[in-house]
PDB file of N, CA and C and ligand atoms in Angstrom:
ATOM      1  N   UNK A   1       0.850  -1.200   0.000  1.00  0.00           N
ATOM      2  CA  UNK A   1       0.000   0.000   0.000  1.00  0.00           C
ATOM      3  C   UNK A   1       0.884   1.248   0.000  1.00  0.00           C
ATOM      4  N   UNK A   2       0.993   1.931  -1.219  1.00  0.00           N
ATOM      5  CA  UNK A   2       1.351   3.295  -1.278  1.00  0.00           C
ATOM      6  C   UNK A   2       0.631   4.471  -1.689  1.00  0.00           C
ATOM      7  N   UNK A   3       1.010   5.329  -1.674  1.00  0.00           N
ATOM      8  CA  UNK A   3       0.430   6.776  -1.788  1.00  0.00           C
ATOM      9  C   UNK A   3       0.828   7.103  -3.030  1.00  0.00           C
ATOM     10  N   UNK A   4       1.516   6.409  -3.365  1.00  0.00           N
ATOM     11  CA  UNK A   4       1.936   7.108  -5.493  1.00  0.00           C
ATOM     12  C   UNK A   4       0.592   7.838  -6.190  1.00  0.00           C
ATOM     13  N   UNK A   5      -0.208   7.453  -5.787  1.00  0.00           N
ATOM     14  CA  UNK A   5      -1.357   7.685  -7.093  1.00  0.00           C
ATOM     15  C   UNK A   5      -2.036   9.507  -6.555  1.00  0.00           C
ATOM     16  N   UNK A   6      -1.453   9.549  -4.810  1.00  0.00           N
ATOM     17  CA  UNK A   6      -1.619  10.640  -4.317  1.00  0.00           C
ATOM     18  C   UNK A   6      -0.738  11.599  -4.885  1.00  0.00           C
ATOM     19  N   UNK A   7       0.330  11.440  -4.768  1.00  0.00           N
ATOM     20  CA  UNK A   7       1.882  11.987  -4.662  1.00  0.00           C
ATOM     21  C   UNK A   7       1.909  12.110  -5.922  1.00  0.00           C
ATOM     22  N   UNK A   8       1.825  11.263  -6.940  1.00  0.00           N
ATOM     23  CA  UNK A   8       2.142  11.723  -8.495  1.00  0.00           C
ATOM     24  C   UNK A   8       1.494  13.301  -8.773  1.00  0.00           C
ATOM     25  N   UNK A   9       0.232  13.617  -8.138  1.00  0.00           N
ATOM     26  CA  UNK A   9       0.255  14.988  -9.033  1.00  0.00           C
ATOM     27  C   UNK A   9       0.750  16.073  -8.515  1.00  0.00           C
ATOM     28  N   UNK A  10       1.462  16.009  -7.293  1.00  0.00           N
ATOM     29  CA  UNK A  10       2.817  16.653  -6.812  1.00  0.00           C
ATOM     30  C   UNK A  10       3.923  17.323  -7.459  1.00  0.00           C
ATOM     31  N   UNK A  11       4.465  16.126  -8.760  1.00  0.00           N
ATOM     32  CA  UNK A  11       5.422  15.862  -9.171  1.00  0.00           C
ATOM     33  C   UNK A  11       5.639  16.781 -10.276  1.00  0.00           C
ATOM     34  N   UNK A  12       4.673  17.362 -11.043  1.00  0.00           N
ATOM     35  CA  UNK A  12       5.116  18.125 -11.683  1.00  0.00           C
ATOM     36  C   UNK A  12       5.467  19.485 -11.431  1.00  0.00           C
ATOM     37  N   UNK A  13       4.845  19.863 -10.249  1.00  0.00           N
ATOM     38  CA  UNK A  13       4.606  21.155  -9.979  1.00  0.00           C
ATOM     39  C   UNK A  13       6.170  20.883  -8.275  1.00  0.00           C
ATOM     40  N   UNK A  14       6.968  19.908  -8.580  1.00  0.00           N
ATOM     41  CA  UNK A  14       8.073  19.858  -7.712  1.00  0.00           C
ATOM     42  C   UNK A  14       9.347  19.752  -8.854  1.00  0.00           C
ATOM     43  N   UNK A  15       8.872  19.235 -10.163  1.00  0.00           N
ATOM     44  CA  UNK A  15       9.752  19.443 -10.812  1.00  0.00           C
ATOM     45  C   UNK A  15      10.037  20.802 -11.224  1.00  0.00           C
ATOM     46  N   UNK A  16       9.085  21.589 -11.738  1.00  0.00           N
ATOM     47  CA  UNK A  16       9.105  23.019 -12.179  1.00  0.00           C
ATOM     48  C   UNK A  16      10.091  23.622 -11.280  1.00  0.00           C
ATOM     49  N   UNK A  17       9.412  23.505 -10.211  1.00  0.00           N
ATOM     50  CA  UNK A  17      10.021  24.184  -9.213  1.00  0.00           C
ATOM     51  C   UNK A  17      11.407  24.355  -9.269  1.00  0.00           C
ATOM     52  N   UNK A  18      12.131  23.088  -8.578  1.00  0.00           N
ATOM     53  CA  UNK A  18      12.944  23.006  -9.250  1.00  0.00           C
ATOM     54  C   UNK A  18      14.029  23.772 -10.259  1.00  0.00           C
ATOM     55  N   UNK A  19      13.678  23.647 -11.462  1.00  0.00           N
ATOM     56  CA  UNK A  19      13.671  23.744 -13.082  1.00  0.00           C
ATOM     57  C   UNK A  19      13.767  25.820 -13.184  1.00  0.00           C
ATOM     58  N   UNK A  20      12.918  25.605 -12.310  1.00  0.00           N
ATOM     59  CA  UNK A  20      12.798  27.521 -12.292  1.00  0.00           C
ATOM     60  C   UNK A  20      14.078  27.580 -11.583  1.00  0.00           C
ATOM     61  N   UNK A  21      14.374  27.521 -10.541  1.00  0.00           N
ATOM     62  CA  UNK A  21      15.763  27.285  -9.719  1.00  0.00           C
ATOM     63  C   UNK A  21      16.953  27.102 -10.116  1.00  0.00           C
ATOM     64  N   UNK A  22      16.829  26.319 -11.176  1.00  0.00           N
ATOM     65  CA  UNK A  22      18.240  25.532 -11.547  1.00  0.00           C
ATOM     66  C   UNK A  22      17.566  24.552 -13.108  1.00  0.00           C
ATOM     67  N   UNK A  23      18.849  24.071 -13.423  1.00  0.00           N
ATOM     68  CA  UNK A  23      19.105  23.282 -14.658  1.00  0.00           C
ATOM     69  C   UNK A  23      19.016  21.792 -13.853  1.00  0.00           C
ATOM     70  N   UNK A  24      18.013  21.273 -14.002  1.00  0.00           N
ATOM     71  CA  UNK A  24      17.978  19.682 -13.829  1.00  0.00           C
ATOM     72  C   UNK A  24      18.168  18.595 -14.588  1.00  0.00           C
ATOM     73  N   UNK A  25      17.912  17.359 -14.557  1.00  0.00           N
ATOM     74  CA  UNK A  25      18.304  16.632 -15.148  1.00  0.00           C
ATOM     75  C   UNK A  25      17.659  14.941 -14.302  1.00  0.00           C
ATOM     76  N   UNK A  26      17.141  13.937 -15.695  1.00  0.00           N
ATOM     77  CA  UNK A  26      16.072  12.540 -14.933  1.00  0.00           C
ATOM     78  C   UNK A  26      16.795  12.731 -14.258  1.00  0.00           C
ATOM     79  N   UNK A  27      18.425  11.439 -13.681  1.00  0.00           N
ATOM     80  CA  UNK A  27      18.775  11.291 -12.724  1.00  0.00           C
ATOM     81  C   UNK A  27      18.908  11.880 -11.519  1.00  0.00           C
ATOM     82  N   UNK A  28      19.019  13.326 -11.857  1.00  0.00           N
ATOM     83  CA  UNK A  28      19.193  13.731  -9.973  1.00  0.00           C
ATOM     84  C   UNK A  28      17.913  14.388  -9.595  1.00  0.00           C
ATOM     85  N   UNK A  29      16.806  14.314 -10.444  1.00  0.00           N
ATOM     86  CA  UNK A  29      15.578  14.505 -10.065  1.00  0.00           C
ATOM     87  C   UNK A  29      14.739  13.444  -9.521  1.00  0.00           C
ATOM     88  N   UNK A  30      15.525  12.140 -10.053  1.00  0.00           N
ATOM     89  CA  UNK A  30      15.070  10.917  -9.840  1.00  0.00           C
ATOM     90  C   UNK A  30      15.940  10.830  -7.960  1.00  0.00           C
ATOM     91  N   UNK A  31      16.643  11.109  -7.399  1.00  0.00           N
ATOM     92  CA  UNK A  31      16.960  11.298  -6.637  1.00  0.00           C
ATOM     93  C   UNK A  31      16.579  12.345  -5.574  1.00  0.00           C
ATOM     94  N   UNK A  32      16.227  13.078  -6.287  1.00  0.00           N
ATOM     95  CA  UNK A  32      15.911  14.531  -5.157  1.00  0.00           C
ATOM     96  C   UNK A  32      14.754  14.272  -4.891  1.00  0.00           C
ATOM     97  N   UNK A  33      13.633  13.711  -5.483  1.00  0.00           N
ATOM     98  CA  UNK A  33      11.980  13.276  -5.452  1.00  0.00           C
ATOM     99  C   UNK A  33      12.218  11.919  -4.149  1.00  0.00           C
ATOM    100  N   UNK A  34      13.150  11.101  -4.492  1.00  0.00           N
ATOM    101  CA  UNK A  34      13.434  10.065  -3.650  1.00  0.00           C
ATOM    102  C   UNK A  34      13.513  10.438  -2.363  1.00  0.00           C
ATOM    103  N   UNK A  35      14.597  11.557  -1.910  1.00  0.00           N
ATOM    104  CA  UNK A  35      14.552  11.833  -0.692  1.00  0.00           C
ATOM    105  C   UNK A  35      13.374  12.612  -0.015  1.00  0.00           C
ATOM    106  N   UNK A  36      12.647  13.178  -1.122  1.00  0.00           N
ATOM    107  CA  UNK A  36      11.868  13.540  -0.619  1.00  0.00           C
ATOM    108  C   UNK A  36      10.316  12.577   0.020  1.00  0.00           C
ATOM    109  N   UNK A  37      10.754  11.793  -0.244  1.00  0.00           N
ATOM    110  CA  UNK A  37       9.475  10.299  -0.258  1.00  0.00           C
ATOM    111  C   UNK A  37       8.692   9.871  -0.898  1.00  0.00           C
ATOM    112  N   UNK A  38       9.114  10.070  -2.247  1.00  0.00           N
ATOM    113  CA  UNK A  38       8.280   9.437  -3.672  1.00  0.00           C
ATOM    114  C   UNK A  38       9.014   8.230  -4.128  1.00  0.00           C
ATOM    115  N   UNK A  39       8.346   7.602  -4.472  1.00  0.00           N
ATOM    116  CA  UNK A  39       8.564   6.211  -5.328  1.00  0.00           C
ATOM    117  C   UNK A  39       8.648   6.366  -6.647  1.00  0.00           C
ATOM    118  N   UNK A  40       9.700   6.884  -7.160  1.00  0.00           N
ATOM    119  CA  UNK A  40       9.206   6.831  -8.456  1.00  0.00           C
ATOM    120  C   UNK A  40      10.280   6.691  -9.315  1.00  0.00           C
ATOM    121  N   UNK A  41      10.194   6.145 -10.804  1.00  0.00           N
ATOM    122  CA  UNK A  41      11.275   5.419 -11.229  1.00  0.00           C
ATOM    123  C   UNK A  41      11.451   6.117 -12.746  1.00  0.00           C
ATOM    124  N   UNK A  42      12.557   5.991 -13.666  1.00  0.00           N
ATOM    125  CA  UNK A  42      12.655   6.724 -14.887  1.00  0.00           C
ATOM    126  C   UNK A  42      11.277   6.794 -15.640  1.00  0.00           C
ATOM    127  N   UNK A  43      10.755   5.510 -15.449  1.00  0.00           N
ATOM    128  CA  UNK A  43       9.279   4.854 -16.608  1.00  0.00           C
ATOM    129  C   UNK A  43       8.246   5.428 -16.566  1.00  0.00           C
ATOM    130  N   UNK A  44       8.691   7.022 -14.850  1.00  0.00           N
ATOM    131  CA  UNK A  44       7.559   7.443 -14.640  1.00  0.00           C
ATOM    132  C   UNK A  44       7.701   8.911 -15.229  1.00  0.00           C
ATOM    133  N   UNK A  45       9.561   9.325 -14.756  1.00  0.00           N
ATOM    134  CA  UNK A  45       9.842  10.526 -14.663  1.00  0.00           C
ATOM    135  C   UNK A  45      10.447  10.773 -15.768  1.00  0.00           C
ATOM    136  N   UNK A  46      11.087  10.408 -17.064  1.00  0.00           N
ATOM    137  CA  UNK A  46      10.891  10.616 -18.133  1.00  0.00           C
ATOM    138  C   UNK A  46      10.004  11.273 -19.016  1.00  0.00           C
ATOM    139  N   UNK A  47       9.305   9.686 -19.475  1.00  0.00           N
ATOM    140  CA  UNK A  47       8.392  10.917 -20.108  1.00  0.00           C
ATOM    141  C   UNK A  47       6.868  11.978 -19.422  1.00  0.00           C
ATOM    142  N   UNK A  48       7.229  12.122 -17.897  1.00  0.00           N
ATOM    143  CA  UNK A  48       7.020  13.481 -17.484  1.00  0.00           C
ATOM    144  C   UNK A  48       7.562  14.714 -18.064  1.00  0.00           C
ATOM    145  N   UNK A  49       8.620  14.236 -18.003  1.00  0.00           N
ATOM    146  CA  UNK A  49       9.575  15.561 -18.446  1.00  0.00           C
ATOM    147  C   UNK A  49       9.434  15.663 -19.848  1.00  0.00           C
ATOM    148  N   UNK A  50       9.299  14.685 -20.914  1.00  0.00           N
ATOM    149  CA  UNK A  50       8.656  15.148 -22.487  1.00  0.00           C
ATOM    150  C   UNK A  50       7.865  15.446 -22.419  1.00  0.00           C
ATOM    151  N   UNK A  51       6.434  15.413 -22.002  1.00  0.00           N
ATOM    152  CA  UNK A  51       5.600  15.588 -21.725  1.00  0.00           C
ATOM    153  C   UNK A  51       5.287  17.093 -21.179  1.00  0.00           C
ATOM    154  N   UNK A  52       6.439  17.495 -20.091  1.00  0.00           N
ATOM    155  CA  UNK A  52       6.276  18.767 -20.060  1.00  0.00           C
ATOM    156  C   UNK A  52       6.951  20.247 -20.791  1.00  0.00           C
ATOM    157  N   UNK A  53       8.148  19.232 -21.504  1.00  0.00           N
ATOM    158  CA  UNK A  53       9.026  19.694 -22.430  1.00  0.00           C
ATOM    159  C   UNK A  53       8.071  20.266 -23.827  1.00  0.00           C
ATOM    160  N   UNK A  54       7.092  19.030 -23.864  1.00  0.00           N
ATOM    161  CA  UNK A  54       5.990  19.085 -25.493  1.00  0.00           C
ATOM    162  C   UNK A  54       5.334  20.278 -25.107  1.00  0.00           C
ATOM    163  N   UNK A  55       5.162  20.718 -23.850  1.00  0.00           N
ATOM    164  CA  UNK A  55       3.680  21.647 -23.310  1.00  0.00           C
ATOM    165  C   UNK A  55       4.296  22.985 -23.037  1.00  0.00           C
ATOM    166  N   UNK A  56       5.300  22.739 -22.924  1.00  0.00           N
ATOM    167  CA  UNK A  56       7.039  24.044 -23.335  1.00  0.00           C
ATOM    168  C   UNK A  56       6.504  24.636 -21.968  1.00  0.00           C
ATOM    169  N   UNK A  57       6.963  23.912 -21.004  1.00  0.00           N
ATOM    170  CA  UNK A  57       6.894  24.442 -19.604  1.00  0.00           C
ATOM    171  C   UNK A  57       8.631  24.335 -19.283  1.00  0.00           C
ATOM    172  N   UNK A  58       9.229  23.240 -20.362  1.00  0.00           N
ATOM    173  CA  UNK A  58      10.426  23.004 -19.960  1.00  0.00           C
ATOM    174  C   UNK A  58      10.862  23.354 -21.030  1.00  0.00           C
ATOM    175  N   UNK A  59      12.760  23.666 -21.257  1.00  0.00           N
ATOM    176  CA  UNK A  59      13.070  23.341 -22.421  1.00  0.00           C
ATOM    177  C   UNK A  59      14.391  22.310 -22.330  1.00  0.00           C
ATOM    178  N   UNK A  60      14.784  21.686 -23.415  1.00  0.00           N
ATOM    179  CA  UNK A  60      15.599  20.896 -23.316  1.00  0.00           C
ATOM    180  C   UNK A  60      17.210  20.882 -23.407  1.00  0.00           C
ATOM    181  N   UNK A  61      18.187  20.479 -23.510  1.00  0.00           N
ATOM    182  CA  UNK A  61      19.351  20.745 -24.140  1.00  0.00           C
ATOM    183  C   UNK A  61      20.355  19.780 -23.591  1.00  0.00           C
ATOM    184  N   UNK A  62      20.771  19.083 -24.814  1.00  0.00           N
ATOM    185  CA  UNK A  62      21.996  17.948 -24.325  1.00  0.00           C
ATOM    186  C   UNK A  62      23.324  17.840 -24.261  1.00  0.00           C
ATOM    187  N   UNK A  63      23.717  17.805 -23.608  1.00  0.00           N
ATOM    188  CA  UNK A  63      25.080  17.697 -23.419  1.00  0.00           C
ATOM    189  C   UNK A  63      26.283  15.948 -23.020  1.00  0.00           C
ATOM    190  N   UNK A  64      26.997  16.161 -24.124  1.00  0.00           N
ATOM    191  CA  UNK A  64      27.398  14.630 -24.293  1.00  0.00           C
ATOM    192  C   UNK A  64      28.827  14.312 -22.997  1.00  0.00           C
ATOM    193  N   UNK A  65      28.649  13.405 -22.163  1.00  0.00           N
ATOM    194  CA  UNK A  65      30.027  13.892 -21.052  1.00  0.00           C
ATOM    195  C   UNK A  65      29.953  11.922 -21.385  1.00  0.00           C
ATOM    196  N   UNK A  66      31.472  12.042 -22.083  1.00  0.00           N
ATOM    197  CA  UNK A  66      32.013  10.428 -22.731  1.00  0.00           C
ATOM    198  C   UNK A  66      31.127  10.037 -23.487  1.00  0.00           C
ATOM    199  N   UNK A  67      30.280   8.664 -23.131  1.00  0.00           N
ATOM    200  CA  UNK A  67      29.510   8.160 -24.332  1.00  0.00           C
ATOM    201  C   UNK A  67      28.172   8.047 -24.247  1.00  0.00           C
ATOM    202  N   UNK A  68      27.765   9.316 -23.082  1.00  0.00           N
ATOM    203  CA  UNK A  68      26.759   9.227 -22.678  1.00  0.00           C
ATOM    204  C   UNK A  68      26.253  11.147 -23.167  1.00  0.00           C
ATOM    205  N   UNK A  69      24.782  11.165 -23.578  1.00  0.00           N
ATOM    206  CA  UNK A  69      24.474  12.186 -23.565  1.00  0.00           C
ATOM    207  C   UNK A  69      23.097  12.403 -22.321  1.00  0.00           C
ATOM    208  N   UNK A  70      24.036  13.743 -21.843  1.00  0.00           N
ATOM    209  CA  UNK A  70      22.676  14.420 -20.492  1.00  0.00           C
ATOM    210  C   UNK A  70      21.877  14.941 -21.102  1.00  0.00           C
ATOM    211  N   UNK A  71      20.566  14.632 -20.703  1.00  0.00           N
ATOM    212  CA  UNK A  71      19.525  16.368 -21.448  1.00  0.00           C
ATOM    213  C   UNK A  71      19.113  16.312 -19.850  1.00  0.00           C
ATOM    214  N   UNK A  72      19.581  18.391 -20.231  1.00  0.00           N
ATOM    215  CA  UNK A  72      19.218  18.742 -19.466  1.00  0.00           C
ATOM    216  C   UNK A  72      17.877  19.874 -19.551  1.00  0.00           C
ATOM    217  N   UNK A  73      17.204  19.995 -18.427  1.00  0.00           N
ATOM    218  CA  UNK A  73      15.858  20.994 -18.199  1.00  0.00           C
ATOM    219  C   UNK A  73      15.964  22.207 -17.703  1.00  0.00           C
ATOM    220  N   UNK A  74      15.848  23.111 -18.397  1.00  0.00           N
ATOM    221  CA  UNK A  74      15.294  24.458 -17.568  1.00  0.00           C
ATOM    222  C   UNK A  74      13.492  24.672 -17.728  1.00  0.00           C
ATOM    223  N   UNK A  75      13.428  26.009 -16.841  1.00  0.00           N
ATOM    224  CA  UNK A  75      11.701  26.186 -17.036  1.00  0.00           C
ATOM    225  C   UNK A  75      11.747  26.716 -17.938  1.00  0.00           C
ATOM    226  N   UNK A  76      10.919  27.103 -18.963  1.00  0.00           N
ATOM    227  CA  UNK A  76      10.629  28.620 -20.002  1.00  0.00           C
ATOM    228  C   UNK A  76      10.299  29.508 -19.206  1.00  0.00           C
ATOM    229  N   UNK A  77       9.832  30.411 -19.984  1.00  0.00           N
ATOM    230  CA  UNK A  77       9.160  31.792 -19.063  1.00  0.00           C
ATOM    231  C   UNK A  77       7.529  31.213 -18.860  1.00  0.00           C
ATOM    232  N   UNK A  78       7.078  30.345 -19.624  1.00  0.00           N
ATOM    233  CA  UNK A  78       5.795  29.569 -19.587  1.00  0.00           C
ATOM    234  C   UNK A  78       5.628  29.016 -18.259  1.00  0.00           C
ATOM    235  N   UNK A  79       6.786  27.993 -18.113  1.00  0.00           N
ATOM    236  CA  UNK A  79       6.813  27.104 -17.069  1.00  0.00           C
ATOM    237  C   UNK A  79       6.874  28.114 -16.115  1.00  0.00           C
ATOM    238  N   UNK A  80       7.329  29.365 -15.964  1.00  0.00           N
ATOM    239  CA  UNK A  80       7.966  30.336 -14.539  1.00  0.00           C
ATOM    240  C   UNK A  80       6.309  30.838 -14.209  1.00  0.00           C
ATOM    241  N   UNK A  81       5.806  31.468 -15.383  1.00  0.00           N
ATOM    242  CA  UNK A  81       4.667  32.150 -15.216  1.00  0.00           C
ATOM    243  C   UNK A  81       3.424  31.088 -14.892  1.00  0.00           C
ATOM    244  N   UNK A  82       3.216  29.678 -15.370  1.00  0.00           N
ATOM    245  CA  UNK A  82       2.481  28.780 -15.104  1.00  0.00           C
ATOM    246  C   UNK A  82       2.541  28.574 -13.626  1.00  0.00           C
ATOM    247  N   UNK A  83       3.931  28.469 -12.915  1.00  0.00           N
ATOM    248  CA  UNK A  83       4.003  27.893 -11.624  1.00  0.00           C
ATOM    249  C   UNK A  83       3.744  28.716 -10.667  1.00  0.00           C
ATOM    250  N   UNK A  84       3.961  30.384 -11.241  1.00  0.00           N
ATOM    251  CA  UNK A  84       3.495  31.573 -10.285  1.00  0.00           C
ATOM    252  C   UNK A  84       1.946  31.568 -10.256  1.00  0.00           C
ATOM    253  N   UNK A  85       1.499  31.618 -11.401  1.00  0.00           N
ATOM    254  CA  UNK A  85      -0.360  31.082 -11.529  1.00  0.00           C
ATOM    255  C   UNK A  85      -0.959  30.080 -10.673  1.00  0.00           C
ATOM    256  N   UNK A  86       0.039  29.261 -10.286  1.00  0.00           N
ATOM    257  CA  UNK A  86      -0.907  27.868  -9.170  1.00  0.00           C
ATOM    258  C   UNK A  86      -0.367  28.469  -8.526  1.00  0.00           C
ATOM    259  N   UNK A  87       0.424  29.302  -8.027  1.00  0.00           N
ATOM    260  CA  UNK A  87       0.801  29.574  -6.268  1.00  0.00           C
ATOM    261  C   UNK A  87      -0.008  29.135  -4.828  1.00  0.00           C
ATOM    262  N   UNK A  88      -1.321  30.456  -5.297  1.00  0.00           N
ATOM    263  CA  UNK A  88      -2.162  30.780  -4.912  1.00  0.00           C
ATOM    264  C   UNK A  88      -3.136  29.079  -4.230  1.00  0.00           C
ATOM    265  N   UNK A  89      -3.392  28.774  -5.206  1.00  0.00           N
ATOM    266  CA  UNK A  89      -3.995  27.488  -5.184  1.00  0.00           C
ATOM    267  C   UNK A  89      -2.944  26.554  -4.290  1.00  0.00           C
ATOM    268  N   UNK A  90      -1.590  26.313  -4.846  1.00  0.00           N
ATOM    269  CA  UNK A  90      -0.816  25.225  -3.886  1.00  0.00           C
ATOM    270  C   UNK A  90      -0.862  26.230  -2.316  1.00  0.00           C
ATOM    271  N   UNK A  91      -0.724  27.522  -2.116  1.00  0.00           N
ATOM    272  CA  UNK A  91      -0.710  27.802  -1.078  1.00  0.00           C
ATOM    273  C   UNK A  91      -1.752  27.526  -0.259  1.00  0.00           C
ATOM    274  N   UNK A  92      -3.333  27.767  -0.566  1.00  0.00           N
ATOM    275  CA  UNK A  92      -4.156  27.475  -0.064  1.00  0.00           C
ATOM    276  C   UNK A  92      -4.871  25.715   0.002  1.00  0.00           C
ATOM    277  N   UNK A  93      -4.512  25.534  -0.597  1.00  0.00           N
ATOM    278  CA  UNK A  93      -4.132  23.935  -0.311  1.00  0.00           C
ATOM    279  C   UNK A  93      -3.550  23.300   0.856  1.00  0.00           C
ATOM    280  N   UNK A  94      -2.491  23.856   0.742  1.00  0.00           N
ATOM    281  CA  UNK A  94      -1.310  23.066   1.632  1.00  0.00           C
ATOM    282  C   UNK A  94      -2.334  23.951   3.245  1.00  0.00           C
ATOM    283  N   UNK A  95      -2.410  25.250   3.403  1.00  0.00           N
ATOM    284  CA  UNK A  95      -3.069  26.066   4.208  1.00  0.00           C
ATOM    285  C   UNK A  95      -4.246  24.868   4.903  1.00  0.00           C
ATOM    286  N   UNK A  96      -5.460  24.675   4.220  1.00  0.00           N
ATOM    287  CA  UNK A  96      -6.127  23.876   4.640  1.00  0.00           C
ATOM    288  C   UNK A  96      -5.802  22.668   5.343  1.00  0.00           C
ATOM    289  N   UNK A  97      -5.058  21.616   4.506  1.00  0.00           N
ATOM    290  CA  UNK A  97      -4.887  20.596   4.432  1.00  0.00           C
ATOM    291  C   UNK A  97      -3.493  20.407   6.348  1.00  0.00           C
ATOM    292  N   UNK A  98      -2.585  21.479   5.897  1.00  0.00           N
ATOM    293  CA  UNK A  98      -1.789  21.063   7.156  1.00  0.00           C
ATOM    294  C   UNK A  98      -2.487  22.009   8.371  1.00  0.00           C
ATOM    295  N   UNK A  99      -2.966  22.874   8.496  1.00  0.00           N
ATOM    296  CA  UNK A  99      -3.661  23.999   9.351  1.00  0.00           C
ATOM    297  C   UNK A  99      -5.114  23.769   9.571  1.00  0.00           C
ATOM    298  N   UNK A 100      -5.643  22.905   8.484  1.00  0.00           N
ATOM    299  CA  UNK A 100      -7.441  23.289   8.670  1.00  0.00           C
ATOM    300  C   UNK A 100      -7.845  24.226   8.528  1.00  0.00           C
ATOM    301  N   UNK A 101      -7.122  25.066   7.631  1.00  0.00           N
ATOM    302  CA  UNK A 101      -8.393  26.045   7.146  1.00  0.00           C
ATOM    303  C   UNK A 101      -7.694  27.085   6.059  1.00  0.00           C
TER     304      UNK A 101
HETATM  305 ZN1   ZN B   1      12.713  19.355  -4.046  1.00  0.00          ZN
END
């Protein structure tokens, strides 16, 4: 019994976050979500990230280090202005939910 199905719609609006912050990337997002207490694995957090890349909240850019290529994520100004638009809403959310009211 887990909470994934709770916690997944978390995830995008922790990636942004993120992403507005800094240049990310699957693996250490796949890690930073981990510590934070999500379960969740490339098969999930992948194509999240195309997915939000297609909806140009993100943008992409790869960089090859040996025989491996990184793509990495920033937000757009879409993704910056999208995540300032739910503020309001995640604030009063979280307000209720940990405070009651
Ligand atoms: Zn975080």
């Amino acid at each position: 019994m887990t909470n994934d199905f709770l916690l997944a719609g978390l995830i995008p609006l922790h990636v942004l976050h993120h992403a507005v912050d800094e240049e990310i990337y699957g693996q250490g997002m796949l890690e930073e979500l981990r510590q934070h207490g999500y379960r969740i694995g490339p098969g999930t957090l992948y194509p999240l990230l195309h997915r939000m890349e297609e909806r140009g909240y993100l943008k992409a850019h790869e960089v090859r280090s040996g025989k491996t290529m990184r793509r990495y994520y920033r937000a757009t100004g879409k993704g910056r202005r999208a995540l300032e638009a739910v503020k309001p809403q995640i604030g009063e959310l979280f307000s209720e939910i940990v405070h009651g009211h």
